[in-house]
Amino acid sequence: MILLSFDIEEFDMPFEYNKDISFEKQIEVSRFGTTTILDILKKHQIKATFFSTVVFAKEVPDLIKRIIDEGHELASHTYYHSNFKVEHLKESKDALEELSGSEVIGFRMPRMYPVDEREIEKAGYKYNSSINPTYLPGRYNHFDKPRTYFNLHNVWQIPASVSPIVRFPLFWLSFHNLPMSIYIFLSKITYKKDSYLNIYFHPWEFTQLNDKEAYNFPMYVSKNSGDKMTERLNQFIQSMKEKKYIFGTFKEFLVHKNLK
């Protein structure tokens, strides 16, 4: 099973590069990208998981409704994208369930920051997808973590996929920067080894990000964004479908693997 997931959030990343962006613009960019993602998934008739902050979900109730109506899964990306307290674990779960009318069983921490698994269990989540089991300078070093799913404090950990050899990460940055032929090759050998693939993206990647005046992003962030990102995601999905690989949500994955 291929687990496509999207961290839908207020687009506050420009602040990391010393650029101001209004809250209205943050929501506008992420709304556009989320709509683009939903259109792509509908075109290919596949399902995915959306990890949403409560802040973003409250601004786009129509898109939250569309996510549920079209058979996707809604999971928690905590309450705010850049402000976290332990109590937000339970508060975000409750708020998203009330907004969507759907049970929320999954969690992903913004920027893959660590969080106490015992607190995640207390909040009522069944799985956590907040580990990228590789080394990323300035972010994290998780070579000590398993590459594939495991249980910790009664919560299923579903790490982002990395290649079997050298643990090359298959997350959004490599998707933008590798030639698609190489990315698809690495994805297929990882899928063959692990029998599943867990890769994640963001809605703002579907906006043209190479405007230095607006965002000040380095090239490795802005490369192949906007329409090129749409083209690449379509190409990736089509290539995986040609191999008869199945796409599904994290909820479906837990059932498929009998992970209770």
PDB file of C-alpha atoms in Angstrom:
ATOM      1  CA  MET A   1       0.000   0.000   0.000  1.00  0.00           C
ATOM      2  CA  ILE A   2       1.225   3.502  -0.826  1.00  0.00           C
ATOM      3  CA  LEU A   3       0.435   5.994   1.919  1.00  0.00           C
ATOM      4  CA  LEU A   4       0.318   9.452   0.406  1.00  0.00           C
ATOM      5  CA  SER A   5      -0.145  12.120   3.053  1.00  0.00           C
ATOM      6  CA  PHE A   6      -0.366  15.888   3.066  1.00  0.00           C
ATOM      7  CA  ASP A   7       0.356  18.208   5.995  1.00  0.00           C
ATOM      8  CA  ILE A   8      -2.250  20.913   5.521  1.00  0.00           C
ATOM      9  CA  GLU A   9      -1.453  23.937   7.646  1.00  0.00           C
ATOM     10  CA  GLU A  10      -1.185  27.691   7.797  1.00  0.00           C
ATOM     11  CA  PHE A  11       1.720  28.530   5.455  1.00  0.00           C
ATOM     12  CA  ASP A  12       4.112  30.027   7.990  1.00  0.00           C
ATOM     13  CA  MET A  13       7.354  28.703   6.489  1.00  0.00           C
ATOM     14  CA  PRO A  14       8.458  32.142   5.131  1.00  0.00           C
ATOM     15  CA  PHE A  15       9.016  33.219   8.742  1.00  0.00           C
ATOM     16  CA  GLU A  16      11.886  30.704   8.904  1.00  0.00           C
ATOM     17  CA  TYR A  17      13.574  32.695   6.129  1.00  0.00           C
ATOM     18  CA  ASN A  18      12.933  36.143   7.661  1.00  0.00           C
ATOM     19  CA  LYS A  19       9.984  37.021   5.445  1.00  0.00           C
ATOM     20  CA  ASP A  20       6.661  38.315   6.750  1.00  0.00           C
ATOM     21  CA  ILE A  21       3.458  36.848   5.369  1.00  0.00           C
ATOM     22  CA  SER A  22      -0.062  37.781   6.427  1.00  0.00           C
ATOM     23  CA  PHE A  23      -2.360  35.187   7.955  1.00  0.00           C
ATOM     24  CA  GLU A  24      -4.778  35.723   5.057  1.00  0.00           C
ATOM     25  CA  LYS A  25      -2.027  34.933   2.546  1.00  0.00           C
ATOM     26  CA  GLN A  26      -0.981  31.856   4.538  1.00  0.00           C
ATOM     27  CA  ILE A  27      -4.495  30.451   4.280  1.00  0.00           C
ATOM     28  CA  GLU A  28      -4.877  31.473   0.633  1.00  0.00           C
ATOM     29  CA  VAL A  29      -1.721  29.594  -0.403  1.00  0.00           C
ATOM     30  CA  SER A  30      -2.637  26.459   1.542  1.00  0.00           C
ATOM     31  CA  ARG A  31      -6.255  26.530   0.347  1.00  0.00           C
ATOM     32  CA  PHE A  32      -5.114  26.656  -3.279  1.00  0.00           C
ATOM     33  CA  GLY A  33      -2.690  23.785  -2.760  1.00  0.00           C
ATOM     34  CA  THR A  34      -5.170  21.609  -0.876  1.00  0.00           C
ATOM     35  CA  THR A  35      -7.730  22.087  -3.643  1.00  0.00           C
ATOM     36  CA  THR A  36      -5.103  21.151  -6.241  1.00  0.00           C
ATOM     37  CA  ILE A  37      -4.208  18.008  -4.269  1.00  0.00           C
ATOM     38  CA  LEU A  38      -7.846  16.940  -3.950  1.00  0.00           C
ATOM     39  CA  ASP A  39      -8.335  17.435  -7.698  1.00  0.00           C
ATOM     40  CA  ILE A  40      -5.295  15.242  -8.443  1.00  0.00           C
ATOM     41  CA  LEU A  41      -6.482  12.488  -6.105  1.00  0.00           C
ATOM     42  CA  LYS A  42      -9.963  12.607  -7.604  1.00  0.00           C
ATOM     43  CA  LYS A  43      -8.533  12.399 -11.116  1.00  0.00           C
ATOM     44  CA  HIS A  44      -6.627   9.222 -10.242  1.00  0.00           C
ATOM     45  CA  GLN A  45      -9.382   7.867  -7.971  1.00  0.00           C
ATOM     46  CA  ILE A  46      -7.077   7.227  -5.031  1.00  0.00           C
ATOM     47  CA  LYS A  47      -7.292   7.938  -1.315  1.00  0.00           C
ATOM     48  CA  ALA A  48      -4.834   9.742   0.981  1.00  0.00           C
ATOM     49  CA  THR A  49      -4.458  11.075   4.518  1.00  0.00           C
ATOM     50  CA  PHE A  50      -4.558  14.773   5.407  1.00  0.00           C
ATOM     51  CA  PHE A  51      -2.820  15.848   8.623  1.00  0.00           C
ATOM     52  CA  SER A  52      -4.434  19.181   9.446  1.00  0.00           C
ATOM     53  CA  THR A  53      -3.862  21.847  12.054  1.00  0.00           C
ATOM     54  CA  VAL A  54      -7.028  23.037  13.736  1.00  0.00           C
ATOM     55  CA  VAL A  55      -6.218  26.627  12.745  1.00  0.00           C
ATOM     56  CA  PHE A  56      -6.243  25.727   9.057  1.00  0.00           C
ATOM     57  CA  ALA A  57      -9.260  23.417   9.325  1.00  0.00           C
ATOM     58  CA  LYS A  58     -11.369  26.159  10.897  1.00  0.00           C
ATOM     59  CA  GLU A  59     -10.560  28.483   7.983  1.00  0.00           C
ATOM     60  CA  VAL A  60     -11.517  25.954   5.281  1.00  0.00           C
ATOM     61  CA  PRO A  61     -14.553  23.970   6.500  1.00  0.00           C
ATOM     62  CA  ASP A  62     -15.602  23.356   2.889  1.00  0.00           C
ATOM     63  CA  LEU A  63     -12.304  21.604   2.141  1.00  0.00           C
ATOM     64  CA  ILE A  64     -12.500  19.537   5.334  1.00  0.00           C
ATOM     65  CA  LYS A  65     -15.970  18.430   4.232  1.00  0.00           C
ATOM     66  CA  ARG A  66     -14.635  17.582   0.778  1.00  0.00           C
ATOM     67  CA  ILE A  67     -11.781  15.538   2.284  1.00  0.00           C
ATOM     68  CA  ILE A  68     -14.261  13.408   4.233  1.00  0.00           C
ATOM     69  CA  ASP A  69     -16.894  13.236   1.470  1.00  0.00           C
ATOM     70  CA  GLU A  70     -14.313  11.976  -1.042  1.00  0.00           C
ATOM     71  CA  GLY A  71     -13.194   9.160   1.235  1.00  0.00           C
ATOM     72  CA  HIS A  72      -9.888  10.489   2.538  1.00  0.00           C
ATOM     73  CA  GLU A  73      -8.686  10.356   6.134  1.00  0.00           C
ATOM     74  CA  LEU A  74      -8.348  13.390   8.386  1.00  0.00           C
ATOM     75  CA  ALA A  75      -5.618  13.247  11.059  1.00  0.00           C
ATOM     76  CA  SER A  76      -4.097  15.768  13.465  1.00  0.00           C
ATOM     77  CA  HIS A  77      -1.171  18.073  12.741  1.00  0.00           C
ATOM     78  CA  THR A  78      -1.759  19.557  16.228  1.00  0.00           C
ATOM     79  CA  TYR A  79      -3.556  22.853  16.908  1.00  0.00           C
ATOM     80  CA  TYR A  80      -1.122  25.467  15.589  1.00  0.00           C
ATOM     81  CA  HIS A  81       1.734  24.850  13.187  1.00  0.00           C
ATOM     82  CA  SER A  82       4.336  26.824  15.121  1.00  0.00           C
ATOM     83  CA  ASN A  83       3.108  26.731  18.706  1.00  0.00           C
ATOM     84  CA  PHE A  84       2.805  23.492  20.662  1.00  0.00           C
ATOM     85  CA  LYS A  85       1.707  22.518  24.152  1.00  0.00           C
ATOM     86  CA  VAL A  86       1.033  18.972  25.318  1.00  0.00           C
ATOM     87  CA  GLU A  87      -2.637  19.765  25.851  1.00  0.00           C
ATOM     88  CA  HIS A  88      -2.925  20.525  22.119  1.00  0.00           C
ATOM     89  CA  LEU A  89      -2.719  16.793  21.423  1.00  0.00           C
ATOM     90  CA  LYS A  90      -6.163  16.098  22.874  1.00  0.00           C
ATOM     91  CA  GLU A  91      -7.574  19.512  22.006  1.00  0.00           C
ATOM     92  CA  SER A  92      -6.686  19.163  18.308  1.00  0.00           C
ATOM     93  CA  LYS A  93      -8.138  15.646  18.121  1.00  0.00           C
ATOM     94  CA  ASP A  94     -11.420  16.774  19.680  1.00  0.00           C
ATOM     95  CA  ALA A  95     -11.671  19.915  17.546  1.00  0.00           C
ATOM     96  CA  LEU A  96     -10.970  18.087  14.269  1.00  0.00           C
ATOM     97  CA  GLU A  97     -13.516  15.402  15.105  1.00  0.00           C
ATOM     98  CA  GLU A  98     -16.124  18.047  15.827  1.00  0.00           C
ATOM     99  CA  LEU A  99     -15.315  19.939  12.620  1.00  0.00           C
ATOM    100  CA  SER A 100     -15.310  16.855  10.393  1.00  0.00           C
ATOM    101  CA  GLY A 101     -17.755  14.478  12.046  1.00  0.00           C
ATOM    102  CA  SER A 102     -15.086  11.798  11.557  1.00  0.00           C
ATOM    103  CA  GLU A 103     -12.935   9.887  14.067  1.00  0.00           C
ATOM    104  CA  VAL A 104      -9.333  11.122  14.215  1.00  0.00           C
ATOM    105  CA  ILE A 105      -6.853   8.373  15.147  1.00  0.00           C
ATOM    106  CA  GLY A 106      -3.574   9.649  13.667  1.00  0.00           C
ATOM    107  CA  PHE A 107      -1.040  12.318  14.555  1.00  0.00           C
ATOM    108  CA  ARG A 108       1.969  13.986  12.956  1.00  0.00           C
ATOM    109  CA  MET A 109       4.025  16.632  14.715  1.00  0.00           C
ATOM    110  CA  PRO A 110       4.892  19.749  12.673  1.00  0.00           C
ATOM    111  CA  ARG A 111       8.458  19.644  11.343  1.00  0.00           C
ATOM    112  CA  MET A 112       8.713  16.080  12.719  1.00  0.00           C
ATOM    113  CA  TYR A 113       9.702  17.422  16.129  1.00  0.00           C
ATOM    114  CA  PRO A 114       9.804  14.807  18.928  1.00  0.00           C
ATOM    115  CA  VAL A 115       6.838  14.406  21.249  1.00  0.00           C
ATOM    116  CA  ASP A 116       6.258  12.047  24.184  1.00  0.00           C
ATOM    117  CA  GLU A 117       4.511   8.906  22.910  1.00  0.00           C
ATOM    118  CA  ARG A 118       2.858   8.383  26.287  1.00  0.00           C
ATOM    119  CA  GLU A 119       1.129  11.731  25.872  1.00  0.00           C
ATOM    120  CA  ILE A 120       0.039  10.746  22.372  1.00  0.00           C
ATOM    121  CA  GLU A 121      -1.507   7.564  23.754  1.00  0.00           C
ATOM    122  CA  LYS A 122      -3.242   9.518  26.540  1.00  0.00           C
ATOM    123  CA  ALA A 123      -4.766  11.820  23.909  1.00  0.00           C
ATOM    124  CA  GLY A 124      -6.359   8.785  22.232  1.00  0.00           C
ATOM    125  CA  TYR A 125      -4.332   8.369  19.039  1.00  0.00           C
ATOM    126  CA  LYS A 126      -3.654   4.938  17.551  1.00  0.00           C
ATOM    127  CA  TYR A 127      -0.720   5.916  15.352  1.00  0.00           C
ATOM    128  CA  ASN A 128       1.971   8.575  15.026  1.00  0.00           C
ATOM    129  CA  SER A 129       3.807   9.402  11.807  1.00  0.00           C
ATOM    130  CA  SER A 130       6.335  11.910  13.171  1.00  0.00           C
ATOM    131  CA  ILE A 131       9.623  10.133  12.500  1.00  0.00           C
ATOM    132  CA  ASN A 132      11.835  10.544   9.452  1.00  0.00           C
ATOM    133  CA  PRO A 133      14.376   7.741  10.095  1.00  0.00           C
ATOM    134  CA  THR A 134      17.301   9.455   8.413  1.00  0.00           C
ATOM    135  CA  TYR A 135      19.755  12.301   9.057  1.00  0.00           C
ATOM    136  CA  LEU A 136      18.810  15.836   8.043  1.00  0.00           C
ATOM    137  CA  PRO A 137      21.339  18.503   9.103  1.00  0.00           C
ATOM    138  CA  GLY A 138      19.850  21.010  11.489  1.00  0.00           C
ATOM    139  CA  ARG A 139      16.613  19.030  11.896  1.00  0.00           C
ATOM    140  CA  TYR A 140      17.091  15.503  13.222  1.00  0.00           C
ATOM    141  CA  ASN A 141      19.192  12.370  13.295  1.00  0.00           C
ATOM    142  CA  HIS A 142      17.096   9.217  13.520  1.00  0.00           C
ATOM    143  CA  PHE A 143      19.484   6.541  12.309  1.00  0.00           C
ATOM    144  CA  ASP A 144      18.769   4.767  15.612  1.00  0.00           C
ATOM    145  CA  LYS A 145      15.059   4.399  14.789  1.00  0.00           C
ATOM    146  CA  PRO A 146      13.556   1.489  12.812  1.00  0.00           C
ATOM    147  CA  ARG A 147      12.946   2.138   9.116  1.00  0.00           C
ATOM    148  CA  THR A 148       9.505   0.550   9.181  1.00  0.00           C
ATOM    149  CA  TYR A 149       6.489   0.570  11.468  1.00  0.00           C
ATOM    150  CA  PHE A 150       6.804  -0.439  15.115  1.00  0.00           C
ATOM    151  CA  ASN A 151       4.897  -0.055  18.375  1.00  0.00           C
ATOM    152  CA  LEU A 152       5.982   2.282  21.167  1.00  0.00           C
ATOM    153  CA  HIS A 153       3.933   2.877  24.324  1.00  0.00           C
ATOM    154  CA  ASN A 154       0.850   1.359  22.641  1.00  0.00           C
ATOM    155  CA  VAL A 155       1.051   3.757  19.704  1.00  0.00           C
ATOM    156  CA  TRP A 156       1.941   2.521  16.220  1.00  0.00           C
ATOM    157  CA  GLN A 157       4.871   4.455  14.790  1.00  0.00           C
ATOM    158  CA  ILE A 158       4.742   4.746  10.990  1.00  0.00           C
ATOM    159  CA  PRO A 159       7.988   6.458   9.935  1.00  0.00           C
ATOM    160  CA  ALA A 160       8.367   8.311   6.655  1.00  0.00           C
ATOM    161  CA  SER A 161       9.897   6.052   4.032  1.00  0.00           C
ATOM    162  CA  VAL A 162      13.623   5.949   3.405  1.00  0.00           C
ATOM    163  CA  SER A 163      15.465   3.706   0.963  1.00  0.00           C
ATOM    164  CA  PRO A 164      16.755   0.334   2.247  1.00  0.00           C
ATOM    165  CA  ILE A 165      20.322   1.292   1.371  1.00  0.00           C
ATOM    166  CA  VAL A 166      21.873   4.347   3.116  1.00  0.00           C
ATOM    167  CA  ARG A 167      18.422   5.433   4.295  1.00  0.00           C
ATOM    168  CA  PHE A 168      17.951   8.057   1.589  1.00  0.00           C
ATOM    169  CA  PRO A 169      14.797  10.023   2.499  1.00  0.00           C
ATOM    170  CA  LEU A 170      11.847   9.954   0.097  1.00  0.00           C
ATOM    171  CA  PHE A 171      10.100  12.977   1.586  1.00  0.00           C
ATOM    172  CA  TRP A 172       8.989  16.156  -0.143  1.00  0.00           C
ATOM    173  CA  LEU A 173      12.443  17.736  -0.597  1.00  0.00           C
ATOM    174  CA  SER A 174      13.883  14.759  -2.457  1.00  0.00           C
ATOM    175  CA  PHE A 175      10.714  14.654  -4.570  1.00  0.00           C
ATOM    176  CA  HIS A 176      11.465  18.219  -5.712  1.00  0.00           C
ATOM    177  CA  ASN A 177      15.183  17.829  -6.286  1.00  0.00           C
ATOM    178  CA  LEU A 178      15.796  14.352  -7.694  1.00  0.00           C
ATOM    179  CA  PRO A 179      15.143  13.526 -11.340  1.00  0.00           C
ATOM    180  CA  MET A 180      11.753  11.791 -11.356  1.00  0.00           C
ATOM    181  CA  SER A 181      13.216   8.628 -12.860  1.00  0.00           C
ATOM    182  CA  ILE A 182      15.551   8.256  -9.865  1.00  0.00           C
ATOM    183  CA  TYR A 183      12.868   9.120  -7.325  1.00  0.00           C
ATOM    184  CA  ILE A 184      10.495   6.569  -8.848  1.00  0.00           C
ATOM    185  CA  PHE A 185      13.260   3.937  -8.907  1.00  0.00           C
ATOM    186  CA  LEU A 186      14.048   4.498  -5.220  1.00  0.00           C
ATOM    187  CA  SER A 187      10.345   4.408  -4.379  1.00  0.00           C
ATOM    188  CA  LYS A 188       9.861   1.093  -6.140  1.00  0.00           C
ATOM    189  CA  ILE A 189      12.802  -0.642  -4.463  1.00  0.00           C
ATOM    190  CA  THR A 190      11.650   0.687  -1.085  1.00  0.00           C
ATOM    191  CA  TYR A 191       8.112  -0.536  -1.732  1.00  0.00           C
ATOM    192  CA  LYS A 192       9.428  -3.938  -2.789  1.00  0.00           C
ATOM    193  CA  LYS A 193      11.526  -4.223   0.379  1.00  0.00           C
ATOM    194  CA  ASP A 194       8.937  -2.927   2.858  1.00  0.00           C
ATOM    195  CA  SER A 195       5.637  -3.780   1.094  1.00  0.00           C
ATOM    196  CA  TYR A 196       4.460  -0.190   1.641  1.00  0.00           C
ATOM    197  CA  LEU A 197       5.550   3.413   1.088  1.00  0.00           C
ATOM    198  CA  ASN A 198       4.923   6.432   3.339  1.00  0.00           C
ATOM    199  CA  ILE A 199       5.653   9.799   1.680  1.00  0.00           C
ATOM    200  CA  TYR A 200       4.402  13.237   2.637  1.00  0.00           C
ATOM    201  CA  PHE A 201       3.916  16.669   1.044  1.00  0.00           C
ATOM    202  CA  HIS A 202       2.419  20.103   1.790  1.00  0.00           C
ATOM    203  CA  PRO A 203      -0.187  22.185  -0.061  1.00  0.00           C
ATOM    204  CA  TRP A 204       2.130  25.194  -0.433  1.00  0.00           C
ATOM    205  CA  GLU A 205       4.429  23.134  -2.683  1.00  0.00           C
ATOM    206  CA  PHE A 206       1.807  23.617  -5.411  1.00  0.00           C
ATOM    207  CA  THR A 207       2.424  27.385  -5.397  1.00  0.00           C
ATOM    208  CA  GLN A 208       5.319  28.855  -7.361  1.00  0.00           C
ATOM    209  CA  LEU A 209       7.863  29.395  -4.581  1.00  0.00           C
ATOM    210  CA  ASN A 210      10.823  30.920  -6.438  1.00  0.00           C
ATOM    211  CA  ASP A 211       9.700  34.508  -5.739  1.00  0.00           C
ATOM    212  CA  LYS A 212      12.643  35.643  -3.584  1.00  0.00           C
ATOM    213  CA  GLU A 213      10.945  38.910  -2.707  1.00  0.00           C
ATOM    214  CA  ALA A 214       7.895  37.109  -1.296  1.00  0.00           C
ATOM    215  CA  TYR A 215       9.437  34.016   0.297  1.00  0.00           C
ATOM    216  CA  ASN A 216      13.255  34.143   0.169  1.00  0.00           C
ATOM    217  CA  PHE A 217      13.421  30.343  -0.096  1.00  0.00           C
ATOM    218  CA  PRO A 218      16.643  28.613  -1.189  1.00  0.00           C
ATOM    219  CA  MET A 219      16.574  26.823  -4.523  1.00  0.00           C
ATOM    220  CA  TYR A 220      16.328  23.367  -2.982  1.00  0.00           C
ATOM    221  CA  VAL A 221      12.974  24.405  -1.450  1.00  0.00           C
ATOM    222  CA  SER A 222      11.509  26.265  -4.442  1.00  0.00           C
ATOM    223  CA  LYS A 223      12.723  23.918  -7.202  1.00  0.00           C
ATOM    224  CA  ASN A 224       9.934  22.216  -9.173  1.00  0.00           C
ATOM    225  CA  SER A 225       7.158  23.923  -7.193  1.00  0.00           C
ATOM    226  CA  GLY A 226       3.855  25.204  -8.571  1.00  0.00           C
ATOM    227  CA  ASP A 227       2.688  23.674 -11.860  1.00  0.00           C
ATOM    228  CA  LYS A 228       5.817  21.510 -12.029  1.00  0.00           C
ATOM    229  CA  MET A 229       4.894  19.954  -8.705  1.00  0.00           C
ATOM    230  CA  THR A 230       1.446  19.137 -10.061  1.00  0.00           C
ATOM    231  CA  GLU A 231       3.013  17.509 -13.119  1.00  0.00           C
ATOM    232  CA  ARG A 232       5.456  15.497 -11.014  1.00  0.00           C
ATOM    233  CA  LEU A 233       2.827  14.213  -8.600  1.00  0.00           C
ATOM    234  CA  ASN A 234       0.614  13.156 -11.514  1.00  0.00           C
ATOM    235  CA  GLN A 235       3.597  11.377 -13.077  1.00  0.00           C
ATOM    236  CA  PHE A 236       4.486   9.609  -9.829  1.00  0.00           C
ATOM    237  CA  ILE A 237       0.941   8.400  -9.184  1.00  0.00           C
ATOM    238  CA  GLN A 238       0.536   7.181 -12.757  1.00  0.00           C
ATOM    239  CA  SER A 239       3.824   5.278 -12.586  1.00  0.00           C
ATOM    240  CA  MET A 240       2.825   3.564  -9.338  1.00  0.00           C
ATOM    241  CA  LYS A 241      -0.626   2.693 -10.684  1.00  0.00           C
ATOM    242  CA  GLU A 242       0.960   1.087 -13.740  1.00  0.00           C
ATOM    243  CA  LYS A 243       2.752  -1.275 -11.330  1.00  0.00           C
ATOM    244  CA  LYS A 244      -0.660  -2.098  -9.811  1.00  0.00           C
ATOM    245  CA  TYR A 245       0.373  -0.655  -6.444  1.00  0.00           C
ATOM    246  CA  ILE A 246      -2.535   0.173  -4.168  1.00  0.00           C
ATOM    247  CA  PHE A 247      -2.983   3.617  -2.588  1.00  0.00           C
ATOM    248  CA  GLY A 248      -4.706   3.948   0.764  1.00  0.00           C
ATOM    249  CA  THR A 249      -5.099   5.855   4.013  1.00  0.00           C
ATOM    250  CA  PHE A 250      -3.273   5.205   7.274  1.00  0.00           C
ATOM    251  CA  LYS A 251      -6.537   3.901   8.750  1.00  0.00           C
ATOM    252  CA  GLU A 252      -6.767   1.367   5.941  1.00  0.00           C
ATOM    253  CA  PHE A 253      -3.121   0.436   6.434  1.00  0.00           C
ATOM    254  CA  LEU A 254      -3.712  -0.376  10.122  1.00  0.00           C
ATOM    255  CA  VAL A 255      -6.618  -2.646   9.178  1.00  0.00           C
ATOM    256  CA  HIS A 256      -4.667  -4.256   6.321  1.00  0.00           C
ATOM    257  CA  LYS A 257      -1.704  -5.045   8.618  1.00  0.00           C
ATOM    258  CA  ASN A 258      -4.027  -6.041  11.503  1.00  0.00           C
ATOM    259  CA  LEU A 259      -2.393  -3.442  13.753  1.00  0.00           C
ATOM    260  CA  LYS A 260      -4.760  -2.978  16.674  1.00  0.00           C
TER     261      LYS A 260
END
